[in-house]
Short mmCIF file of the C-alpha atoms (twelve columns), coordinates in Angstrom:
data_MODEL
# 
_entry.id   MODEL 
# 
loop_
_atom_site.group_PDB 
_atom_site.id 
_atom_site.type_symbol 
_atom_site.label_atom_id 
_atom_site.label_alt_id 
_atom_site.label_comp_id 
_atom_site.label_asym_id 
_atom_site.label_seq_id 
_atom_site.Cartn_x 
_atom_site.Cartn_y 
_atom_site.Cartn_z 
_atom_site.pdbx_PDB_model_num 
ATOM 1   C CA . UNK A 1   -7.005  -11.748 -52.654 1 
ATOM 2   C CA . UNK A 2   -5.514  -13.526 -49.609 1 
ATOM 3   C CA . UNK A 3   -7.060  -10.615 -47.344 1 
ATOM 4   C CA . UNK A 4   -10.267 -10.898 -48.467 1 
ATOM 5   C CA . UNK A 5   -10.046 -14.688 -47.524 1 
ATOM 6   C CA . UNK A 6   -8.565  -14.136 -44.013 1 
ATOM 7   C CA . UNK A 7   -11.333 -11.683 -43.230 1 
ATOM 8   C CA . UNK A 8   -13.904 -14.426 -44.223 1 
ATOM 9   C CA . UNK A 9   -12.015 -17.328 -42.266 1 
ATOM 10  C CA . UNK A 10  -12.322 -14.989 -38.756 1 
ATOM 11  C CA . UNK A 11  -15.751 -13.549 -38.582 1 
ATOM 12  C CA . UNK A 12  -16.347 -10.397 -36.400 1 
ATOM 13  C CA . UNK A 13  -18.401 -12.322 -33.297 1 
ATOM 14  C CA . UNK A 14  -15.005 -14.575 -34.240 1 
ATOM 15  C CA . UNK A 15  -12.970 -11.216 -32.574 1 
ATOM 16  C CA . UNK A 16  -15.611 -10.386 -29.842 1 
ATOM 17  C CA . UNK A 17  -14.876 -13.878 -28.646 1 
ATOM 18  C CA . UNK A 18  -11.490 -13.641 -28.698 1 
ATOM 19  C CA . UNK A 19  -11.323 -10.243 -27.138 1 
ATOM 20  C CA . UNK A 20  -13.700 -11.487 -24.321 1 
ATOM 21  C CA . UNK A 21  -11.128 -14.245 -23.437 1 
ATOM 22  C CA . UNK A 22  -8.727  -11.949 -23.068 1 
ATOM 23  C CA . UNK A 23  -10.255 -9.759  -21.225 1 
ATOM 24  C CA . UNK A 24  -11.217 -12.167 -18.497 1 
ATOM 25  C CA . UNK A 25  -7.675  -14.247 -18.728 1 
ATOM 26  C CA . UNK A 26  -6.117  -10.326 -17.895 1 
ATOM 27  C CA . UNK A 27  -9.339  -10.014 -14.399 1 
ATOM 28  C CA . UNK A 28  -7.948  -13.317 -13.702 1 
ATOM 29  C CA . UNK A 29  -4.685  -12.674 -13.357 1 
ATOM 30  C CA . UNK A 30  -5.418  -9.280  -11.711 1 
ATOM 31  C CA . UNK A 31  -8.091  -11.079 -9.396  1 
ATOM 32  C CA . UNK A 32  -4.854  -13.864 -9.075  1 
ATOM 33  C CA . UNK A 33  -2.568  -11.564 -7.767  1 
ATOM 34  C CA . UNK A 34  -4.700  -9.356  -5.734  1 
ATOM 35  C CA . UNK A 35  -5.063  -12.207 -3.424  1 
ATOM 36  C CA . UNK A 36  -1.357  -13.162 -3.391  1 
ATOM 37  C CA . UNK A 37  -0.735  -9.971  -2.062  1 
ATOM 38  C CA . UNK A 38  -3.654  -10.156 -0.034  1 
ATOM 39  C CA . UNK A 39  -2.312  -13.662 2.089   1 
ATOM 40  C CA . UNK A 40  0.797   -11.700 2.322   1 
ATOM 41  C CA . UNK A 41  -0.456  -8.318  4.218   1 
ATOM 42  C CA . UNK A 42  -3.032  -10.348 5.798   1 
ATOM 43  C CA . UNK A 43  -1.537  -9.805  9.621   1 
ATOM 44  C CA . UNK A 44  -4.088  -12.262 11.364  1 
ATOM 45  C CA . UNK A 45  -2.921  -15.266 9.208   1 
ATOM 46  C CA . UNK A 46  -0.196  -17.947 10.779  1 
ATOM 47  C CA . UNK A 47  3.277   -18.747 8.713   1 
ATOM 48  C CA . UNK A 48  1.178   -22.182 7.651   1 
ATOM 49  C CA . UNK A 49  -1.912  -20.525 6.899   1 
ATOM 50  C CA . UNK A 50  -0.133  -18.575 4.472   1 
ATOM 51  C CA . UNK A 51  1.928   -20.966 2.867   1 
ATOM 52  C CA . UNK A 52  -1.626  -23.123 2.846   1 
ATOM 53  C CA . UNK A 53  -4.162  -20.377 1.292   1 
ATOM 54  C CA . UNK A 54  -0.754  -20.233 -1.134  1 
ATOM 55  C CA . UNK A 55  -0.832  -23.596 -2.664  1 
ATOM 56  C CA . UNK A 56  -4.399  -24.111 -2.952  1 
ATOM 57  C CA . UNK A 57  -4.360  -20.298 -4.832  1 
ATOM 58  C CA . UNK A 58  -1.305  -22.058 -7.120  1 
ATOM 59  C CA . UNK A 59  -1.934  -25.660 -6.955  1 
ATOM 60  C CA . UNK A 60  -6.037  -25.369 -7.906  1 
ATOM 61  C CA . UNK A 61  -6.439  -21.625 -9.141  1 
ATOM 62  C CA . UNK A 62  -9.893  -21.742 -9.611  1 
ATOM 63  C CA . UNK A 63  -11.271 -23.843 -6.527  1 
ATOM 64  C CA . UNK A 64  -8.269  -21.949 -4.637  1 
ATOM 65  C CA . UNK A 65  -9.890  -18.219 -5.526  1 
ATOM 66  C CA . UNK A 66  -13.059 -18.693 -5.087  1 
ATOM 67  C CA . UNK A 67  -12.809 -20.086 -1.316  1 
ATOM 68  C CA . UNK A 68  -10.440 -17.539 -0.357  1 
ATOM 69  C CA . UNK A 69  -13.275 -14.711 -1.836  1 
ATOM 70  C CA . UNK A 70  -15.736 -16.972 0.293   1 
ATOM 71  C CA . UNK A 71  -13.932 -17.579 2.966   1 
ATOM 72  C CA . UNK A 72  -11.832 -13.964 3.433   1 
ATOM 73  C CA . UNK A 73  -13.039 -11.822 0.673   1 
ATOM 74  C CA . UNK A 74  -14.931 -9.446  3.139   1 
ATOM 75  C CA . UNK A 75  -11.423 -8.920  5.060   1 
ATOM 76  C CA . UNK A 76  -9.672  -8.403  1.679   1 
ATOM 77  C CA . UNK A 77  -11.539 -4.411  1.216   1 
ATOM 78  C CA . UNK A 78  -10.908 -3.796  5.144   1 
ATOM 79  C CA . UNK A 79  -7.291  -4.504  4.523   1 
ATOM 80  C CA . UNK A 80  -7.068  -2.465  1.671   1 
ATOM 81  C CA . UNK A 81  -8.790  0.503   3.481   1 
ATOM 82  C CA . UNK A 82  -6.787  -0.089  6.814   1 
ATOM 83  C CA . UNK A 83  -3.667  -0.033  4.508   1 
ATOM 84  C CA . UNK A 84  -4.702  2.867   2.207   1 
ATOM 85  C CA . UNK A 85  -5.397  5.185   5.215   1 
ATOM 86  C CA . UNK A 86  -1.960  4.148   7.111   1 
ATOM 87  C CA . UNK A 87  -0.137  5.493   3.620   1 
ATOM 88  C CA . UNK A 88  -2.044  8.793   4.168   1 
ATOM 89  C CA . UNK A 89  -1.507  9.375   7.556   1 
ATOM 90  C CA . UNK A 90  2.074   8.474   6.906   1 
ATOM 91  C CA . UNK A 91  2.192   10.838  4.254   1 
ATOM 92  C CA . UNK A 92  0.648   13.175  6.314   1 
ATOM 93  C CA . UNK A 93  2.896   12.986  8.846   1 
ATOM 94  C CA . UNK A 94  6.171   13.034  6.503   1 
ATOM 95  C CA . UNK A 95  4.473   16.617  5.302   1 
ATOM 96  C CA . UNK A 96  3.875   17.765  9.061   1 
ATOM 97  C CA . UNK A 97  7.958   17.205  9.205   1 
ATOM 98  C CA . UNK A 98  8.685   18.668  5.926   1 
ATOM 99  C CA . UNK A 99  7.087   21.879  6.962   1 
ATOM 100 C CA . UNK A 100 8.736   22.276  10.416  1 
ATOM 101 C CA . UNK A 101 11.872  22.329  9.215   1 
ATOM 102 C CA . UNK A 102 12.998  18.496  8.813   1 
ATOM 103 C CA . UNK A 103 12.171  15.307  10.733  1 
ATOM 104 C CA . UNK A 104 11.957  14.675  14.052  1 
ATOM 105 C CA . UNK A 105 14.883  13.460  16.219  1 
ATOM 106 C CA . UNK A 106 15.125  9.369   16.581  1 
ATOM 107 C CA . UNK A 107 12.633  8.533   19.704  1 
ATOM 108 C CA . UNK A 108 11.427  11.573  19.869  1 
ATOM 109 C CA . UNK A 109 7.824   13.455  18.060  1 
ATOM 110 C CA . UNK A 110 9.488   16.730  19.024  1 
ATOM 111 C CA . UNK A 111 11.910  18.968  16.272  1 
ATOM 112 C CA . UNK A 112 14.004  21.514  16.977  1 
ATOM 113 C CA . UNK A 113 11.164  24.228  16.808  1 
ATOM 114 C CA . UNK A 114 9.334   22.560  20.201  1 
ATOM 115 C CA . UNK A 115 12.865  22.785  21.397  1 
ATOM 116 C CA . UNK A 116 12.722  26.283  20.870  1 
ATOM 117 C CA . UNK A 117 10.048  27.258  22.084  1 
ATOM 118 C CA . UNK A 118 10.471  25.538  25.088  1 
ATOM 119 C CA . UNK A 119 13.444  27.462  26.153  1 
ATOM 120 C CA . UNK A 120 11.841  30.188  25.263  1 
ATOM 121 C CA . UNK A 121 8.947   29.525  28.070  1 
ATOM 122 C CA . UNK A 122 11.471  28.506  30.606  1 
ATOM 123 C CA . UNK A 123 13.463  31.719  29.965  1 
ATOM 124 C CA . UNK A 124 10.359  33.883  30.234  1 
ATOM 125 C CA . UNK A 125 9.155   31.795  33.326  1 
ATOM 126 C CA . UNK A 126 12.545  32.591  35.060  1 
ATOM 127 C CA . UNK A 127 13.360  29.251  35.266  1 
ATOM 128 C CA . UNK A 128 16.469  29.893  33.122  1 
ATOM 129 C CA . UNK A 129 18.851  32.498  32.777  1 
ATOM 130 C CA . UNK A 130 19.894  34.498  29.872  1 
ATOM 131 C CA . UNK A 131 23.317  33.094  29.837  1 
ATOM 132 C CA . UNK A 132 21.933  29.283  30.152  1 
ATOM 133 C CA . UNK A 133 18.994  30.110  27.396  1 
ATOM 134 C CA . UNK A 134 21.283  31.465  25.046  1 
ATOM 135 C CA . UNK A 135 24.129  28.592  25.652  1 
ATOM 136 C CA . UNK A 136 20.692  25.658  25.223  1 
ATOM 137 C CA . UNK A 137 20.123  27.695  21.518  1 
ATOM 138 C CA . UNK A 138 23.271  27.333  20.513  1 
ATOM 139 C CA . UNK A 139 23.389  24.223  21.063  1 
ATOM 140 C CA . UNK A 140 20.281  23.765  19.463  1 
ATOM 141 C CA . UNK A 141 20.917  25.164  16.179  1 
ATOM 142 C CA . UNK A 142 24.267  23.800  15.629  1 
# 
């Protein structure tokens, strides 16, 4: 009996409403965030201009948001692309490293295998002897 009397107390447009509201309390705080982290990558902003877009975000959420989506909104999806494609070429990069047999050496973009072959086209060049080319690849490899 007590069912049947809670069901009739919360009507079903009752639970739309309610599922609505938190729906757009969870976009908010997305939306909330997103710009947090947005003032915080944001390179071109000063120490103060940063700590400012941060209280008016905090301080008055809603007047806060929507002027920083006026004011910087169009940056926000540059920043996110400039950001996104620095991941991949780091990625690709780390994979370029990977498959050469390790990373390069500190200050240098070269790896061992450039090393190599570098040798290699001094030896053949005559620039080198044996006995100095093989002496450079031991050192090399150890």
């Amino acid at each position: 009996m007590d069912n049947k009397l809670l069901a009739l107390d919360y009507p079903v447009l009752n639970i739309f409403w309610t599922m609505l509201e938190l729906f757009l309390w969870v976009l908010w705080f997305f939306l909330l965030f997103k710009i947090i982290t947005d003032i915080f990558r944001s390179h071109d902003l000063s120490g103060w201009g940063k700590a400012g877009w941060l209280v008016l975000v905090i301080i008055l959420p809603l007047i806060g948001v929507l002027a920083y989506l006026i004011a910087r909104g169009a940056g926000m999806g540059k920043r996110d692309v400039a950001q996104a494609e620095q991941a991949e070429a780091s990625f690709k990069a780390y994979i370029r490293d990977a498959a050469v047999g390790g990373t390069p050496p500190e200050g240098g973009g070269r790896s061992h295998v450039d090393d190599l072959a570098r040798l290699a086209d001094l030896k053949d060049k005559g620039a080198i002897s044996d006995e100095e080319y093989q002496k450079a690849k031991d050192k090399l490899l150890v």
